[in-house]
Amino acid sequence: MEKIVEIRDLKVDAGKKEIIKGLDMDIYANRVNTIVGPSGGGKSTLLRCLNRLTDLEPGLKVNGKVTFQGKDLRDYDDVELRREIGMVFQRPNPFPMSIYDNVAFGLRIQAKVSKSVIDAMVRDALEEVGLYDEVKDNLKRQASTLSGGQQQRLCIARALILRPKILMMDEPTSSLDPVSKGRVEDLIRGLKEKYTVILVTHDMSQARKVSDYTNLIYNGKTVASSEGTEFSDIEDQEVKDYLGELAE
Amino acid sequence: MINSDMHGNEIKWKRRSSRKARDIAARILGYLALGFMLAILVSIFAYIIKGGAAAVSWNILTTYGNTSDGGVLNGIIGTWELVGMGLLFSLIPGVFGAIYLTQSVSRKHVADAMRLFTDVLTSVPSIVIGLFGYLVLVIKFNLGYSLVAGGLALGIMMLPYIMRITEMSFRNIQREQVMNAYALGADNVNVTTRILLPQASAGILSGILLAISIAAGETAQLLYTASFNSAGLPSGLTHSPVGYLTYFVWNGINQPSAYAHNLAFISAMILIISVTVLILISKYEDVVGRLLRRILGPLGVIINRVFVEAPSEKEDKGTSKGEKKWKK
Amino acid sequence: MSLVPAFVLITILAFILVYAWPSIVFNGTTFFTSYIWNVGISSRPPVMVRGFLVPPNASFGALLFIESTLLSSGLAILIAFPVSFLVSLSVELYLPGRAKRPLVSLIELFAGIPSVVYGLWGIVVLEPLLLHNIEPWMSANLYFIPGFSGEVLTGSGIIASGLILSLMIAPIITSVMVNSFDSAPSEIKQGLVSLGATKWELGKYLATGYSRSSTYGGALLGLGRALGETMAVLMVSGGIVNVLPTSIYSGINTMAAAIVAYLDSAIGQGTGINLSALAELSLFLLAISLVVNLLGRRIAGRGALRGVENDKF
Ligand SMILES: Nc1ncnc2c1ncn2[C@@H]1O[C@H](COP(=O)(O)OP(=O)(O)OP(=O)(O)O)[C@@H](O)[C@H]1O
Ligand SMILES: [Mg+2]
């Protein structure tokens, strides 16, 4: 398996509190890399380190070595990095504009492309997330009028249109109903053909469905990682208890 | 290929350098704009304080004057008398109006309309209040040029600020706390004196300070309501004009003599320093407030003990009941 | 008690309307079409016109005052709006977070400086600068822009008033903008940045997109303040009478300034029509200030509401 991201001894400090305490992790290309762990364990913070959203929070101190495609993260230009590493958030966050404008947004600010290419790529991205048929007659509608599940798929399309190498998803289904959740899970499985997926989830059954490689974060560190979702070599009793709770 | 559209064409990304250049340009322009504003602020303070400090003397600060002769004492005292009068007229309706707005949950439309009127009142141009004051207070109600007429004109302007900020500080208080108090059998009066007023005291104070700082710098309302008194202090509440610092500034700088200009600068210096101090205290209300809450917290309880009978558990809690008691 | 502001506002409106009524009837539409403000010959016995006793030759046209007010306030917005936007960008996005509060307080200090102090500074610092340096240069080099050619006479007038007003309203617009940037949900801001937006692109989108209504509302609130500002403008406007401005270097006389300047002489005047004309001027000034302010609050308020709605899914 090809490693696309290597994280070594990552530390994130928020003044008094250490959020991530020397974390190691590998992310494999064209796989669904899942991160599970208790609430407040630093999963979202880890994702924000990877596309350097942490730069916007001067209160956070980030230390350690992270390489993406063999190059140190800090040597990337932040804007280019965020083009290559897309992100989808826990709650769908469509911008208050039309469906079309939402999907085209990244392209418009980042690329020199003609109107017809934008049209084609918007369609492409919407088809990729299986939303095109549902909205093709209403592309000018406000994005906020879509259902929660549709909004989340729209946000995925919005990230995909930039053709990122990695798509990070932070609990993308936690605010969705079961049907929408299923659709997004199917979608995630399909995405790994073209993209590397990093998925944060609380939901072990979801991890079992989609995960190729699973990392367990506990207390700011990776305590276990394995192919599939079965962890064999855990000694710490606390972590075992937590896993037990998750499995229920 | 990933970096391509559906037809296999490469996507041309915008050159990062041009976007970065724009970002840097915005940053530089932003700093320039900020620097420009701060430079002007410094220029204003520097010129006024330099001009004022060079001319000020103990004698000028302690004698009465008429803008071209003498000192500015009548202006200093008159300004604070007028502001005090304005506060007298605006504080009670301001704070109690805010209490009413906070507690009248049931009549939202009425409260919203009242809020709108309050906001709109802040946008009445000061000279319109001045003209109204002249026509109605000075002439029609026959107050003459006076402390009361000037104070009322200032009070009209201070009222909405005090009311707005007081209401806002009430709203910042945790709702659960208020609800808990009601659940424990407290009535409106209790909630007001034990929770709302002590907790909001810093906010209210900051509103008052802000209103004072604005009122102290006003001119247009006063020209035709307080007029000007070059002889000294007003001899009574009505029919006796009042001097004030802003008049020294306006009138002094429009006169030919260098002495009048000096008095204008000295008055401007006094104004600008007092106003700055007031605003800084009111802006850093949380810092000041922490101190104050410590002092006023127990005071609220004492007020409650002294003036209001202990709450009886059987009492029915009507929304406007506490309000009625207060109005008496 | 909360009725007091409403009561005061309505009382002011009612009284000013009553006092303005004779002038409204006497002047009719001339009030808005003529720029000649003539208090008439008070040494001659008054004559009866449209049911009112007025001094002979009296006529009250407010066009100059209206035009002056619009020109100075317009220039003020033109300057203050971009400056405020840039200041809020740098405070909100470019400077470290802990610089924000002191800087915003400093900017807000502008709003607290008494208007006569602005006027004083305008007279001793700004006007000489305009008269000797800036305006001659503009007249010599920018004459091709309409309104920019002409003689520089005093340094007081449109530019001085516009500049001073822009200083007075910039803090209002800035604080509305900073608040609206602040209150935009962090999900939206992070979403924009994670798509690769630069800080400039983020700020531009917030101001023209997400927080659009606060941007416009803030500008209108600033304009409302500029329209009614009295003393500072009175001191640097030039106080001209009965000539319309011919270039950007001309003196002006705004509505608010004219009321202060003419009230003194109107008070001693026998027939009362003079005072009534000033009341009509006040009424008009009050009306447009209220409309602009209400509109600003409406728009900015709606924006705030939209933010809240977007927050809960
Ligand atoms: N900018 C910040 N400043 C200070 N503390 C922060 C900051 N960002 C996150 N934290 C803290 O770091 C801890 C980890 O947060 P994070 O959001 O990464 O957890 P998480 O694993 O994603 O939790 P959840 O599963 O609930 O989403 C939390 O306690 C949070 O309060
Ligand atoms: Mg999280």
Coordinates of N, CA, C and O in Angstrom, one line a residue, chain A residues 90-92 131 134 146-153 171-186 203 205-206 209, chain C residues 313:
Chain A
Q90 N -18.8 18.2 9.7 CA -19.8 17.5 10.4 C -21.2 17.9 10.0 O -22.0 17.0 9.7
R91 N -21.5 19.2 10.1 CA -22.8 19.7 9.7 C -22.7 20.2 8.3 O -21.7 20.9 8.0
P92 N -23.6 19.9 7.4 CA -23.5 20.5 6.1 C -23.5 22.0 6.1 O -24.2 22.6 6.9
L131 N -26.2 13.5 -7.1 CA -27.2 14.5 -6.8 C -27.7 15.1 -8.1 O -28.8 15.8 -8.1
E134 N -31.3 14.6 -9.1 CA -32.3 15.2 -8.2 C -32.4 16.7 -8.3 O -33.4 17.3 -8.0
L146 N -32.3 22.5 0.1 CA -32.1 21.1 0.0 C -32.3 20.4 1.3 O -32.2 21.1 2.4
S147 N -32.6 19.1 1.3 CA -32.7 18.4 2.5 C -31.3 18.2 3.1 O -30.3 18.4 2.4
G148 N -31.2 17.9 4.4 CA -29.9 17.7 5.0 C -28.9 16.8 4.3 O -27.8 17.1 4.1
G149 N -29.4 15.7 3.9 CA -28.6 14.7 3.2 C -28.1 15.2 1.8 O -27.0 15.0 1.4
Q150 N -29.1 15.9 1.1 CA -28.7 16.5 -0.1 C -27.6 17.6 0.1 O -26.7 17.7 -0.7
Q151 N -27.8 18.3 1.1 CA -26.8 19.4 1.4 C -25.5 18.8 1.6 O -24.5 19.3 1.1
Q152 N -25.4 17.7 2.4 CA -24.1 17.1 2.7 C -23.5 16.6 1.4 O -22.3 16.7 1.2
R153 N -24.3 16.0 0.5 CA -23.7 15.5 -0.8 C -23.2 16.7 -1.6 O -22.3 16.6 -2.3
E171 N -17.1 13.2 10.4 CA -18.4 12.7 10.8 C -19.5 13.2 9.8 O -20.4 13.9 10.3
P172 N -19.3 12.9 8.6 CA -20.2 13.5 7.6 C -21.7 13.0 7.7 O -22.5 13.7 7.1
T173 N -21.9 11.9 8.4 CA -23.3 11.5 8.5 C -24.0 11.7 9.8 O -25.1 11.3 10.0
S174 N -23.2 12.3 10.7 CA -23.8 12.4 12.1 C -25.1 13.2 12.2 O -25.8 13.1 13.1
S175 N -25.3 14.1 11.2 CA -26.5 14.9 11.3 C -27.6 14.5 10.3 O -28.5 15.2 10.0
L176 N -27.4 13.2 9.8 CA -28.3 12.8 8.7 C -29.2 11.7 9.2 O -28.9 11.0 10.1
D177 N -30.3 11.6 8.4 CA -31.3 10.5 8.7 C -30.7 9.2 8.1 O -29.8 9.2 7.3
P178 N -31.2 8.0 8.6 CA -30.6 6.8 8.2 C -30.6 6.6 6.6 O -29.6 6.0 6.1
V179 N -31.6 7.0 5.9 CA -31.6 6.8 4.4 C -30.4 7.6 3.8 O -29.6 7.1 3.0
S180 N -30.4 8.9 4.2 CA -29.3 9.8 3.6 C -28.0 9.2 4.0 O -27.0 9.3 3.2
K181 N -27.9 8.7 5.2 CA -26.7 8.2 5.8 C -26.2 7.1 4.9 O -25.0 7.0 4.5
G182 N -27.1 6.2 4.6 CA -26.7 5.0 3.7 C -26.2 5.5 2.4 O -25.2 4.9 1.9
R183 N -26.9 6.5 1.8 CA -26.4 7.0 0.5 C -25.0 7.5 0.5 O -24.2 7.3 -0.3
V184 N -24.7 8.3 1.6 CA -23.4 8.9 1.7 C -22.4 7.8 1.9 O -21.3 7.8 1.4
E185 N -22.7 6.7 2.7 CA -21.8 5.6 2.9 C -21.5 4.9 1.6 O -20.3 4.6 1.3
D186 N -22.5 4.7 0.8 CA -22.3 4.1 -0.5 C -21.3 4.9 -1.3 O -20.4 4.4 -2.0
D203 N -19.1 5.9 14.6 CA -20.0 4.8 14.4 C -19.3 3.6 13.9 O -18.9 3.5 12.8
S205 N -20.3 0.7 13.2 CA -21.0 -0.1 12.1 C -20.7 0.6 10.8 O -20.5 -0.1 9.8
Q206 N -20.6 1.9 10.8 CA -20.2 2.6 9.6 C -18.8 2.3 9.2 O -18.5 2.0 8.1
K209 N -18.6 -0.9 7.6 CA -19.1 -0.9 6.2 C -18.1 -0.4 5.2 O -18.0 -0.9 4.1
Chain C
F313 N -29.9 24.0 11.6 CA -30.4 23.3 10.4 C -31.5 22.4 10.8 O -31.6 22.0 12.0

